[in-house]
């Protein structure tokens, strides 16, 4: 997760001192992941608690471009793409924090912080908790924990665990290299457009999860063409989104406490508003949350049998036709937030991706600064195409809302696509709030 700031960057010594003060008592940051010995199929990974953490190895700095007034986006995106391809070094706790100072001073000082961590250590909600704990807040952390799923009296299938093993259809292959590459792009979205798109449906408006799933389905249609021409048309195209399973009492707990909901995306629906309506119907009622618990029950049952059983049930999730589209919503806690007086301006999540032919779209809301990131294990340029098509889909929804008008000066901030060969960190898996 990358944070962009406006203001004077701290010194590396001051940042390390802050990390030692704010994070020094967190046991998760002292854990070292030990790989299983042979035969690895039958043995578990283990955690080893380290007494000391060398902050000189975990907290570093680099001189690089930081986006400002439409400048530096391409170079900064290239830095992000390179960072997410680097595996977290073994032999020490699998996390690192990077301070990015601008290589050249402009009219306004800017800097960035980038935190990467192994998904086995903690989920994206934990990354948000860690980073917000490192910052200074102008107000108390608060707000209701939202699941991004609208509760209605409608009865839904509770979901059978073995249903999660069934595959659907894969995304069509795009023209490009025979061997797909990792591709990454990000865009700052127009605030008024996002808010108007959520009002495209009557009543309470769409949740961020409903909006993200629907706009992603429309973007896929725009990039890949009519879905009736895709292979495997008789089967659904599955998308998934993450559900945080923390109870209110566990809201501050770090670790990996989430599951996923897998749903058929309405890619066959022609009209953007009807796609949004279809996503509302898919997410209505308790069904999605029950399916998330069914997935977790299957994983826990396999884990109790042994590592081989867990690896066996995870095979479908590594196939390009299990859930080729992953959607994640992140809502940052209320602020404003700053670091030694420098104001936090934007949050950019970085997504992991292991399977060829799949894409992940992440929508972030920090103080109504909306950011979209797209990571794809696809030919180079596909992520940028999807991000642009996503923005057009939002605009189509917004222009159907009476009295909508985008602010002329609030143009999207665009990060250009870059290849990536290996992803080493988890994208935060927060729920959208209604």
PDB file of C-alpha atoms in Angstrom, residues 93-335:
ATOM      1  CA  UNK A  93      10.070 -10.787   9.290  1.00  0.00           C
ATOM      2  CA  UNK A  94       8.372 -10.495   5.868  1.00  0.00           C
ATOM      3  CA  UNK A  95       7.577  -6.786   5.716  1.00  0.00           C
ATOM      4  CA  UNK A  96       9.337  -3.575   4.662  1.00  0.00           C
ATOM      5  CA  UNK A  97       8.641   0.154   4.618  1.00  0.00           C
ATOM      6  CA  UNK A  98      10.065   2.476   1.971  1.00  0.00           C
ATOM      7  CA  UNK A  99      10.298   6.277   2.169  1.00  0.00           C
ATOM      8  CA  UNK A 100      10.218   7.782  -1.336  1.00  0.00           C
ATOM      9  CA  UNK A 101      11.759  11.250  -1.615  1.00  0.00           C
ATOM     10  CA  UNK A 102      11.359  13.260  -4.835  1.00  0.00           C
ATOM     11  CA  UNK A 103      14.513  13.249  -6.914  1.00  0.00           C
ATOM     12  CA  UNK A 104      13.978  16.917  -7.778  1.00  0.00           C
ATOM     13  CA  UNK A 105      12.344  19.607  -5.661  1.00  0.00           C
ATOM     14  CA  UNK A 106       9.295  21.260  -7.148  1.00  0.00           C
ATOM     15  CA  UNK A 107       7.122  24.160  -6.082  1.00  0.00           C
ATOM     16  CA  UNK A 108       5.533  21.932  -3.443  1.00  0.00           C
ATOM     17  CA  UNK A 109       7.359  19.248  -1.481  1.00  0.00           C
ATOM     18  CA  UNK A 110       5.936  15.755  -1.713  1.00  0.00           C
ATOM     19  CA  UNK A 111       6.888  12.238  -0.650  1.00  0.00           C
ATOM     20  CA  UNK A 112       5.458   8.737  -0.372  1.00  0.00           C
ATOM     21  CA  UNK A 113       5.493   5.788   2.011  1.00  0.00           C
ATOM     22  CA  UNK A 114       5.164   2.257   0.634  1.00  0.00           C
ATOM     23  CA  UNK A 115       4.480  -0.695   2.924  1.00  0.00           C
ATOM     24  CA  UNK A 116       4.732  -4.265   1.632  1.00  0.00           C
ATOM     25  CA  UNK A 117       4.056  -7.421   3.633  1.00  0.00           C
ATOM     26  CA  UNK A 118       3.618 -11.112   2.974  1.00  0.00           C
ATOM     27  CA  UNK A 119      -0.041 -12.140   2.842  1.00  0.00           C
ATOM     28  CA  UNK A 120       0.680 -14.976   5.280  1.00  0.00           C
ATOM     29  CA  UNK A 121       1.701 -12.364   7.862  1.00  0.00           C
ATOM     30  CA  UNK A 122      -1.337 -10.118   7.578  1.00  0.00           C
ATOM     31  CA  UNK A 123      -4.181  -9.059   5.319  1.00  0.00           C
ATOM     32  CA  UNK A 124      -4.814  -5.664   3.787  1.00  0.00           C
ATOM     33  CA  UNK A 125      -7.000  -4.502   6.644  1.00  0.00           C
ATOM     34  CA  UNK A 126      -3.944  -5.020   8.836  1.00  0.00           C
ATOM     35  CA  UNK A 127      -1.821  -2.908   6.490  1.00  0.00           C
ATOM     36  CA  UNK A 128      -4.316  -0.077   6.832  1.00  0.00           C
ATOM     37  CA  UNK A 129      -4.274  -0.448  10.622  1.00  0.00           C
ATOM     38  CA  UNK A 130      -0.475  -0.451  10.682  1.00  0.00           C
ATOM     39  CA  UNK A 131      -0.097   2.617   8.480  1.00  0.00           C
ATOM     40  CA  UNK A 132      -2.810   4.632  10.204  1.00  0.00           C
ATOM     41  CA  UNK A 133      -1.143   3.760  13.516  1.00  0.00           C
ATOM     42  CA  UNK A 134       2.076   5.245  12.172  1.00  0.00           C
ATOM     43  CA  UNK A 135       0.363   8.517  11.204  1.00  0.00           C
ATOM     44  CA  UNK A 136      -1.155  11.388  13.167  1.00  0.00           C
ATOM     45  CA  UNK A 137      -4.919  11.837  13.057  1.00  0.00           C
ATOM     46  CA  UNK A 138      -6.945  14.997  13.524  1.00  0.00           C
ATOM     47  CA  UNK A 139      -9.899  13.012  14.874  1.00  0.00           C
ATOM     48  CA  UNK A 140     -10.617   9.757  16.634  1.00  0.00           C
ATOM     49  CA  UNK A 141     -10.681   6.556  14.615  1.00  0.00           C
ATOM     50  CA  UNK A 142     -14.296   5.639  14.316  1.00  0.00           C
ATOM     51  CA  UNK A 143     -17.181   4.638  12.172  1.00  0.00           C
ATOM     52  CA  UNK A 144     -19.233   1.515  11.832  1.00  0.00           C
ATOM     53  CA  UNK A 145     -17.677  -1.637  10.465  1.00  0.00           C
ATOM     54  CA  UNK A 146     -19.366  -2.184   7.094  1.00  0.00           C
ATOM     55  CA  UNK A 147     -19.433  -5.330   5.021  1.00  0.00           C
ATOM     56  CA  UNK A 148     -20.471  -3.750   1.711  1.00  0.00           C
ATOM     57  CA  UNK A 149     -23.425  -6.165   1.590  1.00  0.00           C
ATOM     58  CA  UNK A 150     -26.920  -4.762   1.894  1.00  0.00           C
ATOM     59  CA  UNK A 151     -28.996  -6.732   4.391  1.00  0.00           C
ATOM     60  CA  UNK A 152     -32.568  -7.469   3.325  1.00  0.00           C
ATOM     61  CA  UNK A 153     -35.173  -9.990   4.490  1.00  0.00           C
ATOM     62  CA  UNK A 154     -34.690 -11.978   1.262  1.00  0.00           C
ATOM     63  CA  UNK A 155     -33.894 -15.625   1.883  1.00  0.00           C
ATOM     64  CA  UNK A 156     -30.670 -16.814   0.292  1.00  0.00           C
ATOM     65  CA  UNK A 157     -28.857 -20.113  -0.121  1.00  0.00           C
ATOM     66  CA  UNK A 158     -26.399 -20.439   2.733  1.00  0.00           C
ATOM     67  CA  UNK A 159     -23.837 -21.856   0.342  1.00  0.00           C
ATOM     68  CA  UNK A 160     -22.348 -25.343   0.330  1.00  0.00           C
ATOM     69  CA  UNK A 161     -18.583 -25.556   0.913  1.00  0.00           C
ATOM     70  CA  UNK A 162     -17.944 -27.857  -2.074  1.00  0.00           C
ATOM     71  CA  UNK A 163     -19.617 -25.324  -4.401  1.00  0.00           C
ATOM     72  CA  UNK A 164     -16.496 -23.213  -4.035  1.00  0.00           C
ATOM     73  CA  UNK A 165     -14.509 -25.868  -5.937  1.00  0.00           C
ATOM     74  CA  UNK A 166     -16.589 -25.569  -9.122  1.00  0.00           C
ATOM     75  CA  UNK A 167     -15.080 -23.570 -11.973  1.00  0.00           C
ATOM     76  CA  UNK A 168     -16.740 -21.281 -14.512  1.00  0.00           C
ATOM     77  CA  UNK A 169     -15.404 -19.669 -17.651  1.00  0.00           C
ATOM     78  CA  UNK A 170     -12.063 -17.953 -18.189  1.00  0.00           C
ATOM     79  CA  UNK A 171     -11.435 -14.531 -19.681  1.00  0.00           C
ATOM     80  CA  UNK A 172     -10.685 -14.542 -23.425  1.00  0.00           C
ATOM     81  CA  UNK A 173      -7.032 -14.561 -24.362  1.00  0.00           C
ATOM     82  CA  UNK A 174      -5.773 -11.218 -25.578  1.00  0.00           C
ATOM     83  CA  UNK A 175      -3.298 -10.626 -28.323  1.00  0.00           C
ATOM     84  CA  UNK A 176       0.170 -10.225 -26.914  1.00  0.00           C
ATOM     85  CA  UNK A 177       3.167 -12.249 -25.818  1.00  0.00           C
ATOM     86  CA  UNK A 178       2.719 -16.011 -25.733  1.00  0.00           C
ATOM     87  CA  UNK A 179       3.788 -15.864 -22.092  1.00  0.00           C
ATOM     88  CA  UNK A 180       1.504 -13.391 -20.232  1.00  0.00           C
ATOM     89  CA  UNK A 181       3.175 -10.702 -18.176  1.00  0.00           C
ATOM     90  CA  UNK A 182       2.175  -9.017 -14.953  1.00  0.00           C
ATOM     91  CA  UNK A 183       0.643  -5.636 -15.734  1.00  0.00           C
ATOM     92  CA  UNK A 184      -0.152  -2.741 -13.370  1.00  0.00           C
ATOM     93  CA  UNK A 185      -1.963   0.601 -13.703  1.00  0.00           C
ATOM     94  CA  UNK A 186      -3.636   3.102 -11.382  1.00  0.00           C
ATOM     95  CA  UNK A 187      -5.933   6.115 -11.781  1.00  0.00           C
ATOM     96  CA  UNK A 188      -7.301   8.803  -9.520  1.00  0.00           C
ATOM     97  CA  UNK A 189     -11.052   8.867 -10.225  1.00  0.00           C
ATOM     98  CA  UNK A 190     -13.249  11.944 -10.497  1.00  0.00           C
ATOM     99  CA  UNK A 191     -14.971  12.372  -7.137  1.00  0.00           C
ATOM    100  CA  UNK A 192     -18.291  13.675  -8.463  1.00  0.00           C
ATOM    101  CA  UNK A 193     -18.445  10.900 -11.059  1.00  0.00           C
ATOM    102  CA  UNK A 194     -18.018   8.170  -8.444  1.00  0.00           C
ATOM    103  CA  UNK A 195     -20.627   9.713  -6.147  1.00  0.00           C
ATOM    104  CA  UNK A 196     -23.111  10.177  -8.986  1.00  0.00           C
ATOM    105  CA  UNK A 197     -22.552   6.619 -10.236  1.00  0.00           C
ATOM    106  CA  UNK A 198     -23.532   5.329  -6.803  1.00  0.00           C
ATOM    107  CA  UNK A 199     -26.818   7.242  -7.130  1.00  0.00           C
ATOM    108  CA  UNK A 200     -27.630   5.557 -10.445  1.00  0.00           C
ATOM    109  CA  UNK A 201     -29.987   3.259  -8.549  1.00  0.00           C
ATOM    110  CA  UNK A 202     -32.906   4.607  -6.485  1.00  0.00           C
ATOM    111  CA  UNK A 203     -33.097   4.367  -2.731  1.00  0.00           C
ATOM    112  CA  UNK A 204     -29.958   4.235  -0.636  1.00  0.00           C
ATOM    113  CA  UNK A 205     -27.693   4.119  -3.674  1.00  0.00           C
ATOM    114  CA  UNK A 206     -25.156   1.463  -4.562  1.00  0.00           C
ATOM    115  CA  UNK A 207     -22.529   0.205  -2.139  1.00  0.00           C
ATOM    116  CA  UNK A 208     -18.911   0.443  -3.259  1.00  0.00           C
ATOM    117  CA  UNK A 209     -18.809  -3.338  -3.733  1.00  0.00           C
ATOM    118  CA  UNK A 210     -21.888  -3.223  -5.973  1.00  0.00           C
ATOM    119  CA  UNK A 211     -20.405  -0.350  -7.954  1.00  0.00           C
ATOM    120  CA  UNK A 212     -16.985  -1.991  -8.299  1.00  0.00           C
ATOM    121  CA  UNK A 213     -18.394  -5.336  -9.452  1.00  0.00           C
ATOM    122  CA  UNK A 214     -20.764  -3.723 -11.952  1.00  0.00           C
ATOM    123  CA  UNK A 215     -18.208  -1.303 -13.408  1.00  0.00           C
ATOM    124  CA  UNK A 216     -15.656  -4.112 -13.655  1.00  0.00           C
ATOM    125  CA  UNK A 217     -18.159  -6.229 -15.614  1.00  0.00           C
ATOM    126  CA  UNK A 218     -18.744  -3.311 -18.000  1.00  0.00           C
ATOM    127  CA  UNK A 219     -15.001  -2.701 -18.389  1.00  0.00           C
ATOM    128  CA  UNK A 220     -14.446  -6.364 -19.264  1.00  0.00           C
ATOM    129  CA  UNK A 221     -17.132  -6.154 -21.966  1.00  0.00           C
ATOM    130  CA  UNK A 222     -15.496  -3.044 -23.406  1.00  0.00           C
ATOM    131  CA  UNK A 223     -12.010  -4.578 -23.529  1.00  0.00           C
ATOM    132  CA  UNK A 224     -12.830  -8.176 -24.522  1.00  0.00           C
ATOM    133  CA  UNK A 225     -15.859  -7.613 -26.739  1.00  0.00           C
ATOM    134  CA  UNK A 226     -19.314  -9.242 -26.596  1.00  0.00           C
ATOM    135  CA  UNK A 227     -19.279 -12.077 -24.014  1.00  0.00           C
ATOM    136  CA  UNK A 228     -21.269 -14.411 -26.280  1.00  0.00           C
ATOM    137  CA  UNK A 229     -18.076 -14.719 -28.312  1.00  0.00           C
ATOM    138  CA  UNK A 230     -15.958 -15.675 -25.319  1.00  0.00           C
ATOM    139  CA  UNK A 231     -15.029 -19.332 -24.774  1.00  0.00           C
ATOM    140  CA  UNK A 232     -17.145 -21.379 -22.361  1.00  0.00           C
ATOM    141  CA  UNK A 233     -20.265 -19.239 -22.832  1.00  0.00           C
ATOM    142  CA  UNK A 234     -22.509 -21.802 -21.116  1.00  0.00           C
ATOM    143  CA  UNK A 235     -20.778 -21.244 -17.777  1.00  0.00           C
ATOM    144  CA  UNK A 236     -20.739 -18.110 -15.570  1.00  0.00           C
ATOM    145  CA  UNK A 237     -17.784 -15.750 -15.331  1.00  0.00           C
ATOM    146  CA  UNK A 238     -17.018 -15.587 -11.628  1.00  0.00           C
ATOM    147  CA  UNK A 239     -15.773 -12.544  -9.802  1.00  0.00           C
ATOM    148  CA  UNK A 240     -14.919 -12.435  -6.124  1.00  0.00           C
ATOM    149  CA  UNK A 241     -14.595  -9.852  -3.403  1.00  0.00           C
ATOM    150  CA  UNK A 242     -13.093 -10.098   0.046  1.00  0.00           C
ATOM    151  CA  UNK A 243     -15.070 -10.090   3.281  1.00  0.00           C
ATOM    152  CA  UNK A 244     -13.478  -9.125   6.581  1.00  0.00           C
ATOM    153  CA  UNK A 245     -14.569 -11.645   9.212  1.00  0.00           C
ATOM    154  CA  UNK A 246     -13.495  -9.543  12.203  1.00  0.00           C
ATOM    155  CA  UNK A 247     -16.139  -8.979  14.818  1.00  0.00           C
ATOM    156  CA  UNK A 248     -16.447  -5.511  16.397  1.00  0.00           C
ATOM    157  CA  UNK A 249     -14.358  -6.822  19.291  1.00  0.00           C
ATOM    158  CA  UNK A 250     -11.621  -7.841  16.811  1.00  0.00           C
ATOM    159  CA  UNK A 251     -11.653  -4.614  14.809  1.00  0.00           C
ATOM    160  CA  UNK A 252      -8.061  -3.714  15.727  1.00  0.00           C
ATOM    161  CA  UNK A 253      -6.679  -7.237  15.468  1.00  0.00           C
ATOM    162  CA  UNK A 254      -3.832  -7.798  13.014  1.00  0.00           C
ATOM    163  CA  UNK A 255      -3.300 -10.969  11.028  1.00  0.00           C
ATOM    164  CA  UNK A 256      -5.241 -12.677   8.242  1.00  0.00           C
ATOM    165  CA  UNK A 257      -8.924 -12.733   9.155  1.00  0.00           C
ATOM    166  CA  UNK A 258     -10.835 -12.686   5.900  1.00  0.00           C
ATOM    167  CA  UNK A 259     -12.636 -14.857   3.418  1.00  0.00           C
ATOM    168  CA  UNK A 260     -13.961 -14.361  -0.115  1.00  0.00           C
ATOM    169  CA  UNK A 261     -17.358 -14.321  -1.785  1.00  0.00           C
ATOM    170  CA  UNK A 262     -17.511 -15.626  -5.345  1.00  0.00           C
ATOM    171  CA  UNK A 263     -20.395 -14.451  -7.545  1.00  0.00           C
ATOM    172  CA  UNK A 264     -21.295 -14.689 -11.254  1.00  0.00           C
ATOM    173  CA  UNK A 265     -20.644 -11.306 -12.879  1.00  0.00           C
ATOM    174  CA  UNK A 266     -23.426  -9.879 -15.100  1.00  0.00           C
ATOM    175  CA  UNK A 267     -21.193  -9.507 -18.177  1.00  0.00           C
ATOM    176  CA  UNK A 268     -24.035 -10.610 -20.474  1.00  0.00           C
ATOM    177  CA  UNK A 269     -26.173  -7.590 -19.468  1.00  0.00           C
ATOM    178  CA  UNK A 270     -25.947  -4.751 -22.022  1.00  0.00           C
ATOM    179  CA  UNK A 271     -27.008  -1.686 -20.009  1.00  0.00           C
ATOM    180  CA  UNK A 272     -24.678  -0.238 -17.313  1.00  0.00           C
ATOM    181  CA  UNK A 273     -27.540   0.586 -14.950  1.00  0.00           C
ATOM    182  CA  UNK A 274     -28.985  -2.898 -15.342  1.00  0.00           C
ATOM    183  CA  UNK A 275     -25.571  -4.382 -14.558  1.00  0.00           C
ATOM    184  CA  UNK A 276     -25.504  -2.307 -11.382  1.00  0.00           C
ATOM    185  CA  UNK A 277     -29.010  -3.470 -10.511  1.00  0.00           C
ATOM    186  CA  UNK A 278     -27.975  -7.090 -11.106  1.00  0.00           C
ATOM    187  CA  UNK A 279     -25.030  -6.679  -8.729  1.00  0.00           C
ATOM    188  CA  UNK A 280     -27.338  -5.253  -6.080  1.00  0.00           C
ATOM    189  CA  UNK A 281     -29.525  -8.344  -6.368  1.00  0.00           C
ATOM    190  CA  UNK A 282     -26.487 -10.632  -6.141  1.00  0.00           C
ATOM    191  CA  UNK A 283     -25.311  -8.970  -2.943  1.00  0.00           C
ATOM    192  CA  UNK A 284     -28.731  -8.583  -1.308  1.00  0.00           C
ATOM    193  CA  UNK A 285     -29.469 -10.482   1.884  1.00  0.00           C
ATOM    194  CA  UNK A 286     -27.252 -12.614   4.125  1.00  0.00           C
ATOM    195  CA  UNK A 287     -26.311 -15.092   1.375  1.00  0.00           C
ATOM    196  CA  UNK A 288     -22.928 -13.602   0.404  1.00  0.00           C
ATOM    197  CA  UNK A 289     -21.737 -13.481   4.002  1.00  0.00           C
ATOM    198  CA  UNK A 290     -22.864 -17.050   4.557  1.00  0.00           C
ATOM    199  CA  UNK A 291     -20.956 -18.125   1.448  1.00  0.00           C
ATOM    200  CA  UNK A 292     -17.850 -16.416   2.844  1.00  0.00           C
ATOM    201  CA  UNK A 293     -18.183 -18.467   6.017  1.00  0.00           C
ATOM    202  CA  UNK A 294     -18.754 -21.619   3.934  1.00  0.00           C
ATOM    203  CA  UNK A 295     -15.464 -20.970   2.142  1.00  0.00           C
ATOM    204  CA  UNK A 296     -13.718 -20.452   5.464  1.00  0.00           C
ATOM    205  CA  UNK A 297     -15.241 -23.678   6.850  1.00  0.00           C
ATOM    206  CA  UNK A 298     -13.870 -25.639   3.888  1.00  0.00           C
ATOM    207  CA  UNK A 299     -10.382 -24.165   4.329  1.00  0.00           C
ATOM    208  CA  UNK A 300     -10.387 -24.833   8.077  1.00  0.00           C
ATOM    209  CA  UNK A 301     -11.574 -28.417   7.611  1.00  0.00           C
ATOM    210  CA  UNK A 302      -8.831 -29.106   5.068  1.00  0.00           C
ATOM    211  CA  UNK A 303      -6.236 -27.487   7.325  1.00  0.00           C
ATOM    212  CA  UNK A 304      -7.199 -29.768  10.213  1.00  0.00           C
ATOM    213  CA  UNK A 305      -6.673 -32.829   8.007  1.00  0.00           C
ATOM    214  CA  UNK A 306      -3.199 -31.711   7.002  1.00  0.00           C
ATOM    215  CA  UNK A 307      -1.166 -29.466   4.682  1.00  0.00           C
ATOM    216  CA  UNK A 308      -1.688 -31.837   1.745  1.00  0.00           C
ATOM    217  CA  UNK A 309      -5.492 -31.503   2.040  1.00  0.00           C
ATOM    218  CA  UNK A 310      -5.287 -27.721   2.207  1.00  0.00           C
ATOM    219  CA  UNK A 311      -3.086 -27.620  -0.890  1.00  0.00           C
ATOM    220  CA  UNK A 312      -5.462 -30.001  -2.655  1.00  0.00           C
ATOM    221  CA  UNK A 313      -8.599 -27.888  -2.115  1.00  0.00           C
ATOM    222  CA  UNK A 314      -6.695 -24.748  -3.132  1.00  0.00           C
ATOM    223  CA  UNK A 315      -5.907 -26.102  -6.624  1.00  0.00           C
ATOM    224  CA  UNK A 316      -9.129 -24.736  -8.227  1.00  0.00           C
ATOM    225  CA  UNK A 317      -8.360 -21.222  -6.937  1.00  0.00           C
ATOM    226  CA  UNK A 318      -5.149 -21.285  -9.000  1.00  0.00           C
ATOM    227  CA  UNK A 319      -7.036 -21.969 -12.239  1.00  0.00           C
ATOM    228  CA  UNK A 320      -7.896 -19.091 -14.629  1.00  0.00           C
ATOM    229  CA  UNK A 321     -11.561 -20.164 -14.764  1.00  0.00           C
ATOM    230  CA  UNK A 322     -12.237 -20.299 -11.003  1.00  0.00           C
ATOM    231  CA  UNK A 323     -12.550 -16.539 -10.349  1.00  0.00           C
ATOM    232  CA  UNK A 324     -10.623 -14.615 -13.022  1.00  0.00           C
ATOM    233  CA  UNK A 325     -11.811 -11.239 -11.690  1.00  0.00           C
ATOM    234  CA  UNK A 326     -11.061 -10.164  -8.113  1.00  0.00           C
ATOM    235  CA  UNK A 327     -12.532  -6.938  -6.711  1.00  0.00           C
ATOM    236  CA  UNK A 328     -11.491  -5.245  -3.481  1.00  0.00           C
ATOM    237  CA  UNK A 329     -12.838  -2.113  -1.781  1.00  0.00           C
ATOM    238  CA  UNK A 330     -10.789  -0.182   0.782  1.00  0.00           C
ATOM    239  CA  UNK A 331     -12.248   2.604   2.909  1.00  0.00           C
ATOM    240  CA  UNK A 332      -9.693   4.483   4.987  1.00  0.00           C
ATOM    241  CA  UNK A 333     -10.767   5.510   8.512  1.00  0.00           C
ATOM    242  CA  UNK A 334     -11.853   9.084   9.083  1.00  0.00           C
ATOM    243  CA  UNK A 335      -9.082  11.660   9.401  1.00  0.00           C
TER     244      UNK A 335
END
